[in-house]
Short mmCIF file of C-alpha atoms in Angstrom, two decimals:
data_model
loop_
_atom_site.label_atom_id
_atom_site.label_comp_id
_atom_site.label_asym_id
_atom_site.label_seq_id
_atom_site.Cartn_x
_atom_site.Cartn_y
_atom_site.Cartn_z
CA UNK A 88 -5.50 16.14 40.05
CA UNK A 89 -3.19 15.35 37.15
CA UNK A 90 -1.37 12.94 39.45
CA UNK A 91 -4.67 11.42 40.61
CA UNK A 92 -5.90 10.79 37.10
CA UNK A 93 -2.56 9.42 36.01
CA UNK A 94 -2.63 7.04 38.95
CA UNK A 95 -6.16 5.95 38.03
CA UNK A 96 -5.04 5.33 34.48
CA UNK A 97 -2.13 3.20 35.59
CA UNK A 98 -4.21 1.27 38.10
CA UNK A 99 -7.29 0.71 35.97
CA UNK A 100 -6.10 0.29 32.42
CA UNK A 101 -2.43 -0.51 32.57
CA UNK A 102 -1.75 -2.82 35.52
CA UNK A 103 -0.06 -5.57 33.52
CA UNK A 104 2.45 -3.27 31.82
CA UNK A 105 3.58 -1.98 35.20
CA UNK A 106 4.52 -5.47 36.35
CA UNK A 107 8.22 -5.07 35.62
CA UNK A 108 10.57 -2.14 35.11
CA UNK A 109 12.03 -1.72 31.60
CA UNK A 110 15.19 -3.73 30.98
CA UNK A 111 18.33 -2.70 29.09
CA UNK A 112 17.76 -1.20 25.64
CA UNK A 113 19.23 -4.28 23.93
CA UNK A 114 16.49 -6.60 25.25
CA UNK A 115 12.73 -6.40 25.62
CA UNK A 116 10.99 -6.90 28.95
CA UNK A 117 8.81 -9.92 29.48
CA UNK A 118 5.60 -7.96 29.10
CA UNK A 119 6.75 -6.69 25.72
CA UNK A 120 7.37 -10.17 24.31
CA UNK A 121 4.54 -11.49 22.16
CA UNK A 122 4.23 -14.62 24.29
CA UNK A 123 3.84 -12.54 27.47
CA UNK A 124 1.21 -10.37 25.83
CA UNK A 125 -0.62 -13.44 24.56
CA UNK A 126 -0.46 -14.93 28.04
CA UNK A 127 -1.91 -11.75 29.52
CA UNK A 128 -4.82 -11.89 27.08
CA UNK A 129 -5.41 -15.59 27.82
CA UNK A 130 -5.40 -14.91 31.54
CA UNK A 131 -7.88 -12.07 31.18
CA UNK A 132 -10.18 -14.09 28.94
CA UNK A 133 -10.09 -16.91 31.46
CA UNK A 134 -10.98 -14.50 34.24
CA UNK A 135 -13.87 -12.79 32.49
CA UNK A 136 -15.25 -15.95 30.84
CA UNK A 137 -15.33 -17.97 34.07
CA UNK A 138 -18.60 -19.76 34.78
CA UNK A 139 -18.78 -18.15 38.22
CA UNK A 140 -19.30 -14.74 36.63
CA UNK A 141 -21.32 -15.65 33.57
CA UNK A 142 -24.20 -13.53 34.90
CA UNK A 143 -21.99 -10.42 35.08
CA UNK A 144 -21.76 -7.78 32.38
CA UNK A 145 -18.17 -6.67 31.96
CA UNK A 146 -16.75 -3.64 30.29
CA UNK A 147 -12.97 -3.90 30.15
CA UNK A 148 -10.25 -1.90 28.40
CA UNK A 149 -6.55 -2.51 29.15
CA UNK A 150 -4.51 0.18 27.44
CA UNK A 151 -0.76 0.70 27.43
CA UNK A 152 -0.03 4.35 28.13
CA UNK A 153 3.57 3.86 27.09
CA UNK A 154 2.87 2.20 23.75
CA UNK A 155 -0.52 3.82 23.04
CA UNK A 156 -1.89 0.36 22.37
CA UNK A 157 -4.93 -1.55 23.55
CA UNK A 158 -3.76 -4.79 25.16
CA UNK A 159 -7.17 -6.28 25.90
CA UNK A 160 -10.73 -5.14 25.38
CA UNK A 161 -14.10 -6.65 26.24
CA UNK A 162 -17.30 -4.76 25.41
CA UNK A 163 -15.46 -1.46 25.74
CA UNK A 164 -18.29 0.26 23.86
CA UNK A 165 -21.08 -1.22 25.97
CA UNK A 166 -23.07 1.34 27.95
CA UNK A 167 -22.64 0.88 31.70
CA UNK A 168 -23.97 2.85 34.66
CA UNK A 169 -20.70 4.45 35.83
CA UNK A 170 -21.78 5.39 39.36
CA UNK A 171 -19.27 7.84 40.82
CA UNK A 172 -16.81 7.29 37.97
CA UNK A 173 -18.96 9.96 36.31
CA UNK A 174 -17.29 12.46 38.65
CA UNK A 175 -14.04 11.91 36.72
CA UNK A 176 -15.61 13.51 33.66
CA UNK A 177 -17.15 16.40 35.57
CA UNK A 178 -14.02 17.30 37.52
CA UNK A 179 -11.71 16.86 34.53
CA UNK A 180 -13.77 19.25 32.42
CA UNK A 181 -14.05 21.71 35.32
CA UNK A 182 -10.26 21.70 35.69
CA UNK A 183 -9.76 22.21 31.96
CA UNK A 184 -12.27 25.04 31.58
CA UNK A 185 -12.22 26.80 34.95
CA UNK A 186 -8.61 26.18 36.02
CA UNK A 187 -7.21 24.66 39.20
CA UNK A 188 -7.21 28.04 40.98
CA UNK A 189 -10.87 28.79 40.29
CA UNK A 190 -12.79 29.99 43.35
CA UNK A 191 -16.44 30.77 43.97
CA UNK A 192 -17.22 34.22 45.35
CA UNK A 193 -19.79 35.38 47.87
CA UNK A 194 -20.63 39.05 48.36
CA UNK A 195 -22.16 40.73 51.41
CA UNK A 196 -23.87 44.09 50.85
CA UNK A 197 -25.93 46.60 52.82
CA UNK A 198 -28.92 48.10 51.00
CA UNK A 199 -29.31 51.09 53.30
CA UNK A 200 -27.16 53.78 54.87
CA UNK A 201 -24.80 52.99 57.73
CA UNK A 202 -25.35 55.33 60.67
CA UNK A 203 -22.59 56.79 62.81
CA UNK A 204 -23.35 54.24 65.53
CA UNK A 205 -22.68 51.43 63.03
CA UNK A 206 -26.30 50.40 62.49
CA UNK A 207 -27.27 49.41 58.94
CA UNK A 208 -30.66 50.95 58.15
CA UNK A 209 -31.62 48.46 55.48
CA UNK A 210 -31.17 44.81 54.58
CA UNK A 211 -27.97 42.79 54.70
CA UNK A 212 -27.87 40.87 51.42
CA UNK A 213 -25.68 37.84 50.74
CA UNK A 214 -25.19 37.02 47.06
CA UNK A 215 -23.79 33.58 46.34
CA UNK A 216 -22.72 31.69 43.24
CA UNK A 217 -22.35 28.19 44.62
CA UNK A 218 -19.42 27.95 47.06
CA UNK A 219 -19.67 24.37 48.39
CA UNK A 220 -16.68 24.58 50.74
CA UNK A 221 -18.21 25.94 53.96
CA UNK A 222 -18.28 22.59 55.73
CA UNK A 223 -15.99 20.54 58.01
CA UNK A 224 -14.18 18.90 55.07
CA UNK A 225 -12.43 22.27 54.68
CA UNK A 226 -11.32 23.14 58.24
CA UNK A 227 -10.14 26.62 57.23
CA UNK A 228 -13.60 27.36 55.76
CA UNK A 229 -15.82 25.83 58.44
CA UNK A 230 -15.82 29.01 60.55
CA UNK A 231 -16.22 31.37 57.60
CA UNK A 232 -19.37 32.98 58.98
CA UNK A 233 -17.65 33.87 62.24
CA UNK A 234 -14.82 35.40 60.21
CA UNK A 235 -17.40 37.47 58.31
CA UNK A 236 -19.02 38.64 61.53
CA UNK A 237 -15.64 39.59 62.99
CA UNK A 238 -14.77 41.53 59.82
CA UNK A 239 -18.08 43.41 59.92
CA UNK A 240 -17.58 44.18 63.61
CA UNK A 241 -14.08 45.49 62.87
CA UNK A 242 -15.61 47.70 60.20
CA UNK A 243 -17.87 49.23 62.84
CA UNK A 244 -21.13 47.43 62.04
CA UNK A 245 -23.20 47.06 65.20
CA UNK A 246 -26.72 46.15 64.07
CA UNK A 247 -28.86 45.37 61.03
CA UNK A 248 -32.17 47.24 61.09
CA UNK A 249 -33.63 45.16 58.30
CA UNK A 250 -33.75 41.60 57.00
CA UNK A 251 -30.98 39.15 56.28
CA UNK A 252 -31.59 38.27 52.63
CA UNK A 253 -30.04 35.45 50.61
CA UNK A 254 -29.75 35.94 46.85
CA UNK A 255 -29.49 32.42 45.43
CA UNK A 256 -30.57 33.26 41.89
CA UNK A 257 -27.25 32.27 40.31
CA UNK A 258 -28.56 28.68 40.21
CA UNK A 259 -31.93 27.52 38.98
CA UNK A 260 -34.11 25.79 41.55
CA UNK A 261 -34.76 23.28 42.97
CA UNK A 262 -31.43 22.03 41.60
CA UNK A 263 -32.25 18.33 41.26
CA UNK A 264 -30.60 16.53 38.39
CA UNK A 265 -32.52 14.98 35.49
CA UNK A 266 -33.63 11.48 36.43
CA UNK A 267 -32.99 11.72 40.16
CA UNK A 268 -35.22 9.33 42.09
CA UNK A 269 -37.68 10.98 44.46
CA UNK A 270 -36.77 8.55 47.26
CA UNK A 271 -33.12 9.70 47.20
CA UNK A 272 -33.90 13.34 47.82
CA UNK A 273 -34.37 13.13 51.60
CA UNK A 274 -30.86 11.81 52.18
CA UNK A 275 -27.71 13.87 52.46
CA UNK A 276 -26.29 12.37 49.27
CA UNK A 277 -29.42 13.58 47.45
CA UNK A 278 -29.13 17.20 48.59
CA UNK A 279 -29.32 19.48 45.54
CA UNK A 280 -26.74 22.20 44.92
CA UNK A 281 -27.70 25.81 45.53
CA UNK A 282 -26.06 29.19 45.12
CA UNK A 283 -25.79 29.49 48.91
CA UNK A 284 -24.54 26.28 50.52
CA UNK A 285 -23.69 25.46 54.11
CA UNK A 286 -22.64 22.04 55.40
CA UNK A 287 -23.34 20.49 51.99
CA UNK A 288 -27.03 21.37 52.45
CA UNK A 289 -27.45 18.54 54.91
CA UNK A 290 -27.64 17.77 58.62
CA UNK A 291 -26.84 14.75 60.73
CA UNK A 292 -29.79 12.99 62.34
CA UNK A 293 -28.68 11.25 65.54
CA UNK A 294 -30.88 8.47 66.95
CA UNK A 295 -30.11 7.33 70.51
CA UNK A 296 -31.90 4.53 72.43
CA UNK A 297 -34.48 5.54 75.02
CA UNK A 298 -34.38 4.70 78.71
CA UNK A 299 -36.16 1.34 78.39
CA UNK A 300 -37.57 -1.07 75.78
CA UNK A 301 -40.76 0.32 74.29
CA UNK A 302 -39.88 3.94 74.96
CA UNK A 303 -39.29 6.47 72.17
CA UNK A 304 -35.75 6.90 70.94
CA UNK A 305 -34.11 10.31 71.27
CA UNK A 306 -33.69 12.11 67.94
CA UNK A 307 -31.59 15.23 67.41
CA UNK A 308 -30.21 17.06 64.38
CA UNK A 309 -26.94 18.92 63.89
CA UNK A 310 -26.13 21.66 62.99
CA UNK A 311 -29.14 23.58 64.26
CA UNK A 312 -31.24 25.81 62.02
CA UNK A 313 -31.98 23.29 59.26
CA UNK A 314 -35.69 24.06 59.09
CA UNK A 315 -36.54 20.37 59.37
CA UNK A 316 -39.51 19.37 61.51
CA UNK A 317 -38.91 15.91 62.95
CA UNK A 318 -41.84 13.47 62.96
CA UNK A 319 -40.41 10.80 65.31
CA UNK A 320 -41.51 7.17 65.35
CA UNK A 321 -38.44 5.23 66.44
CA UNK A 322 -38.92 2.87 69.37
CA UNK A 323 -36.37 1.34 71.69
CA UNK A 324 -36.13 -2.44 71.20
CA UNK A 325 -34.94 -5.02 73.70
CA UNK A 326 -31.20 -5.46 74.15
CA UNK A 327 -29.70 -7.34 71.24
CA UNK A 328 -32.49 -6.30 68.88
CA UNK A 329 -31.96 -5.16 65.32
CA UNK A 330 -31.33 -1.56 64.36
CA UNK A 331 -33.77 -0.70 61.56
CA UNK A 332 -34.12 3.02 60.90
CA UNK A 333 -35.00 5.04 57.83
CA UNK A 334 -36.07 8.57 56.97
CA UNK A 335 -38.58 10.01 54.52
CA UNK A 336 -39.54 13.51 53.43
CA UNK A 337 -41.85 14.71 50.69
CA UNK A 338 -39.83 17.06 48.44
CA UNK A 339 -40.69 20.68 49.08
CA UNK A 340 -41.91 20.07 52.63
CA UNK A 341 -40.01 20.37 55.94
CA UNK A 342 -41.38 17.31 57.77
CA UNK A 343 -38.80 14.54 58.14
CA UNK A 344 -40.29 11.23 59.19
CA UNK A 345 -37.87 9.08 61.18
CA UNK A 346 -39.13 5.49 61.50
CA UNK A 347 -37.91 2.20 62.93
CA UNK A 348 -36.31 0.73 66.02
CA UNK A 349 -32.99 0.79 67.84
CA UNK A 350 -31.76 -1.73 70.40
CA UNK A 351 -31.55 -0.47 73.95
CA UNK A 352 -27.92 -1.55 74.13
CA UNK A 353 -27.16 -0.40 70.59
CA UNK A 354 -24.86 2.41 69.65
CA UNK A 355 -26.41 5.69 68.53
CA UNK A 356 -27.13 5.70 64.80
CA UNK A 357 -26.42 8.63 62.51
CA UNK A 358 -28.08 9.33 59.16
CA UNK A 359 -27.72 12.39 56.95
CA UNK A 360 -30.74 14.32 55.71
CA UNK A 361 -31.03 17.08 53.12
CA UNK A 362 -32.50 20.38 54.26
CA UNK A 363 -35.76 21.74 52.79
CA UNK A 364 -34.44 25.23 51.99
CA UNK A 365 -30.64 25.55 51.79
CA UNK A 366 -30.77 29.35 51.62
CA UNK A 367 -32.75 29.76 54.84
CA UNK A 368 -30.48 27.22 56.55
CA UNK A 369 -27.44 29.22 55.42
CA UNK A 370 -28.90 32.53 56.59
CA UNK A 371 -29.95 31.15 59.97
CA UNK A 372 -26.38 30.08 60.68
CA UNK A 373 -25.05 33.46 59.48
CA UNK A 374 -27.47 35.27 61.81
CA UNK A 375 -26.26 33.16 64.74
CA UNK A 376 -22.65 34.05 63.90
CA UNK A 377 -23.51 37.75 63.77
CA UNK A 378 -25.21 37.48 67.15
CA UNK A 379 -22.12 35.84 68.67
CA UNK A 380 -20.17 38.93 67.62
CA UNK A 381 -22.72 41.37 68.99
CA UNK A 382 -24.45 42.25 65.71
CA UNK A 383 -28.21 41.91 66.06
CA UNK A 384 -30.54 41.49 63.07
CA UNK A 385 -33.92 43.03 63.80
CA UNK A 386 -35.66 41.55 60.76
CA UNK A 387 -36.11 38.03 59.41
CA UNK A 388 -34.01 35.64 57.36
CA UNK A 389 -35.42 35.81 53.84
CA UNK A 390 -34.84 33.73 50.73
CA UNK A 391 -34.91 36.26 47.89
CA UNK A 392 -37.64 34.18 46.26
CA UNK A 393 -39.92 34.88 49.24
CA UNK A 394 -39.70 38.67 49.03
CA UNK A 395 -42.94 40.41 48.10
CA UNK A 396 -41.12 43.43 46.67
CA UNK A 397 -37.86 43.54 44.70
CA UNK A 398 -34.64 44.37 46.49
CA UNK A 399 -33.45 47.94 45.99
CA UNK A 400 -29.77 47.37 45.26
CA UNK A 401 -29.01 50.76 43.71
CA UNK A 402 -26.41 52.41 45.90
CA UNK A 403 -25.85 49.27 48.00
CA UNK A 404 -22.58 49.19 49.92
CA UNK A 405 -20.35 46.15 49.49
CA UNK A 406 -19.10 45.19 52.94
CA UNK A 407 -17.03 42.12 52.13
CA UNK A 408 -16.21 39.53 49.48
CA UNK A 409 -15.50 35.94 50.44
CA UNK A 410 -13.62 33.39 48.34
CA UNK A 411 -14.06 29.63 48.41
CA UNK A 412 -11.26 27.10 48.61
CA UNK A 413 -9.65 26.59 45.17
CA UNK A 414 -10.91 24.09 42.63
CA UNK A 415 -7.90 21.84 43.29
CA UNK A 416 -9.11 21.36 46.86
CA UNK A 417 -12.73 20.92 45.78
CA UNK A 418 -11.76 18.18 43.33
CA UNK A 419 -9.83 16.42 46.08
CA UNK A 420 -12.98 16.32 48.24
CA UNK A 421 -15.22 15.42 45.30
CA UNK A 422 -13.17 12.38 44.37
CA UNK A 423 -11.89 11.12 47.72
CA UNK A 424 -15.21 11.52 49.54
CA UNK A 425 -17.41 11.01 46.46
CA UNK A 426 -19.52 14.08 47.20
CA UNK A 427 -22.42 14.37 44.79
CA UNK A 428 -23.18 17.98 45.66
CA UNK A 429 -19.65 19.07 44.70
CA UNK A 430 -19.87 17.40 41.31
CA UNK A 431 -23.28 18.95 40.66
CA UNK A 432 -22.05 22.38 41.77
CA UNK A 433 -19.08 22.18 39.40
CA UNK A 434 -21.41 21.20 36.57
CA UNK A 435 -23.51 24.32 37.25
CA UNK A 436 -20.36 26.45 37.40
CA UNK A 437 -19.63 25.34 33.83
CA UNK A 438 -22.95 26.69 32.52
CA UNK A 439 -22.64 29.73 30.23
CA UNK A 440 -23.30 33.04 32.04
CA UNK A 441 -26.38 35.16 31.55
CA UNK A 442 -29.11 32.94 32.99
CA UNK A 443 -29.54 30.94 36.19
CA UNK A 444 -27.32 27.88 35.84
CA UNK A 445 -28.87 24.50 35.15
CA UNK A 446 -27.34 21.07 34.75
CA UNK A 447 -28.59 20.92 31.18
CA UNK A 448 -26.74 24.13 30.29
CA UNK A 449 -23.66 22.97 32.18
CA UNK A 450 -23.50 19.82 30.08
CA UNK A 451 -23.05 21.85 26.88
CA UNK A 452 -19.40 22.77 27.60
CA UNK A 453 -18.83 19.27 28.99
CA UNK A 454 -19.78 17.74 25.64
CA UNK A 455 -17.71 20.33 23.76
CA UNK A 456 -14.64 19.49 25.83
CA UNK A 457 -15.08 15.74 25.51
CA UNK A 458 -15.38 16.18 21.74
CA UNK A 459 -12.11 18.14 21.72
CA UNK A 460 -10.46 15.29 23.61
CA UNK A 461 -11.53 12.83 20.94
CA UNK A 462 -14.28 11.13 22.96
CA UNK A 463 -17.08 10.09 20.64
CA UNK A 464 -20.51 11.51 21.42
CA UNK A 465 -22.14 8.08 21.13
CA UNK A 466 -19.88 6.64 23.84
CA UNK A 467 -21.66 8.36 26.73
CA UNK A 468 -25.05 9.62 27.86
CA UNK A 469 -24.85 12.41 30.43
CA UNK A 470 -27.70 13.96 32.43
CA UNK A 471 -26.04 15.17 35.63
CA UNK A 472 -22.60 15.64 37.14
CA UNK A 473 -22.47 12.84 39.72
CA UNK A 474 -24.47 9.92 38.29
CA UNK A 475 -27.10 10.08 41.00
CA UNK A 476 -29.37 9.79 37.97
CA UNK A 477 -29.78 6.18 36.89
CA UNK A 478 -30.02 7.31 33.27
CA UNK A 479 -26.35 8.22 32.95
CA UNK A 480 -24.23 5.80 30.91
CA UNK A 481 -20.55 5.60 30.02
CA UNK A 482 -18.45 3.19 28.02
CA UNK A 483 -15.03 1.96 29.05
CA UNK A 484 -13.76 3.54 25.84
CA UNK A 485 -14.94 6.99 27.00
CA UNK A 486 -13.44 6.58 30.45
CA UNK A 487 -10.06 5.32 29.27
CA UNK A 488 -9.85 8.02 26.60
CA UNK A 489 -10.49 10.62 29.30
CA UNK A 490 -7.75 9.20 31.52
CA UNK A 491 -5.32 8.98 28.61
CA UNK A 492 -5.91 12.68 27.87
CA UNK A 493 -5.07 13.58 31.47
CA UNK A 494 -2.03 11.31 31.77
#
């Protein structure tokens, strides 16, 4: 990550000074000569003052990392919506406070005795604290649940005579950031973080043309077990027709409306949709993995919030502990794939312990760290970790100061 941020700094705020390698000590390079620097500033002013872009708001800050000098600045203290540049702040603070080797942990416990035949006479409880890495972006983690089932089988577990319970209380719910738009929440990029996460709390919705114009399109979701109920209304249009498809879901409900049309000769279209209850989705996939390894669960999959009586954890037996991929790998995915749910999860991981984590509490150490790095409090306005909120603002000054600190 240090290399990534240094590269960003060189590319974004110091491109001109990288134009030529330093010359012999007795002479100064062209970029160091006053006339070259003046020419750079004239060129930049000409670019940003051009009539073709007079409707554009610019925030620009060219800073020499070598000389610790600002070469050119234009409205560097103007608030701008940073979009996914906000993830730079979140991941940088996470690296500084948690460390590059930080890993989330997930514990699997049995609440009842284990009989000689390997049957657990009680519930199997999974306690999570936010691991976002059980998804195909981490190939070694994608089959984690099968690895768990194999480990339990090797330990002699043969059946669960109770429920499969997910304890997701490490994070507050529903997990949406402050200022998130309601019409973003049905999409995969709007999936909120949760203490138990599988496949980034989203599924793919595949829409395939029907057999003839006017017939319904074929709609499927993957992986299975999402809890979504598809309300289909996509028709097959004539060959050459437009592909116009969208999805909608009222927050807190499972019904996903899929509307629009797809050309009969068109390629299948894929959208991503958030799941209504990440914990139940997670548990359903775990139960399927257990079944593949011959471990049957006689009870139901239960979100801990849906239990009518408290779990009896006194004397529970810890069967296994699972570790996520390290923070260094999570940051790589967060930045290269611009994954909102990773940034939001890291923000929650920064929250002080003792209460369910919230984004508001996670922002407290973020502000403390930015202050320690010399970033003025009035140069940013933070409400979430990914800038899915449209009320997040940064200045170029704040962003360049962050990059300079990490160079």
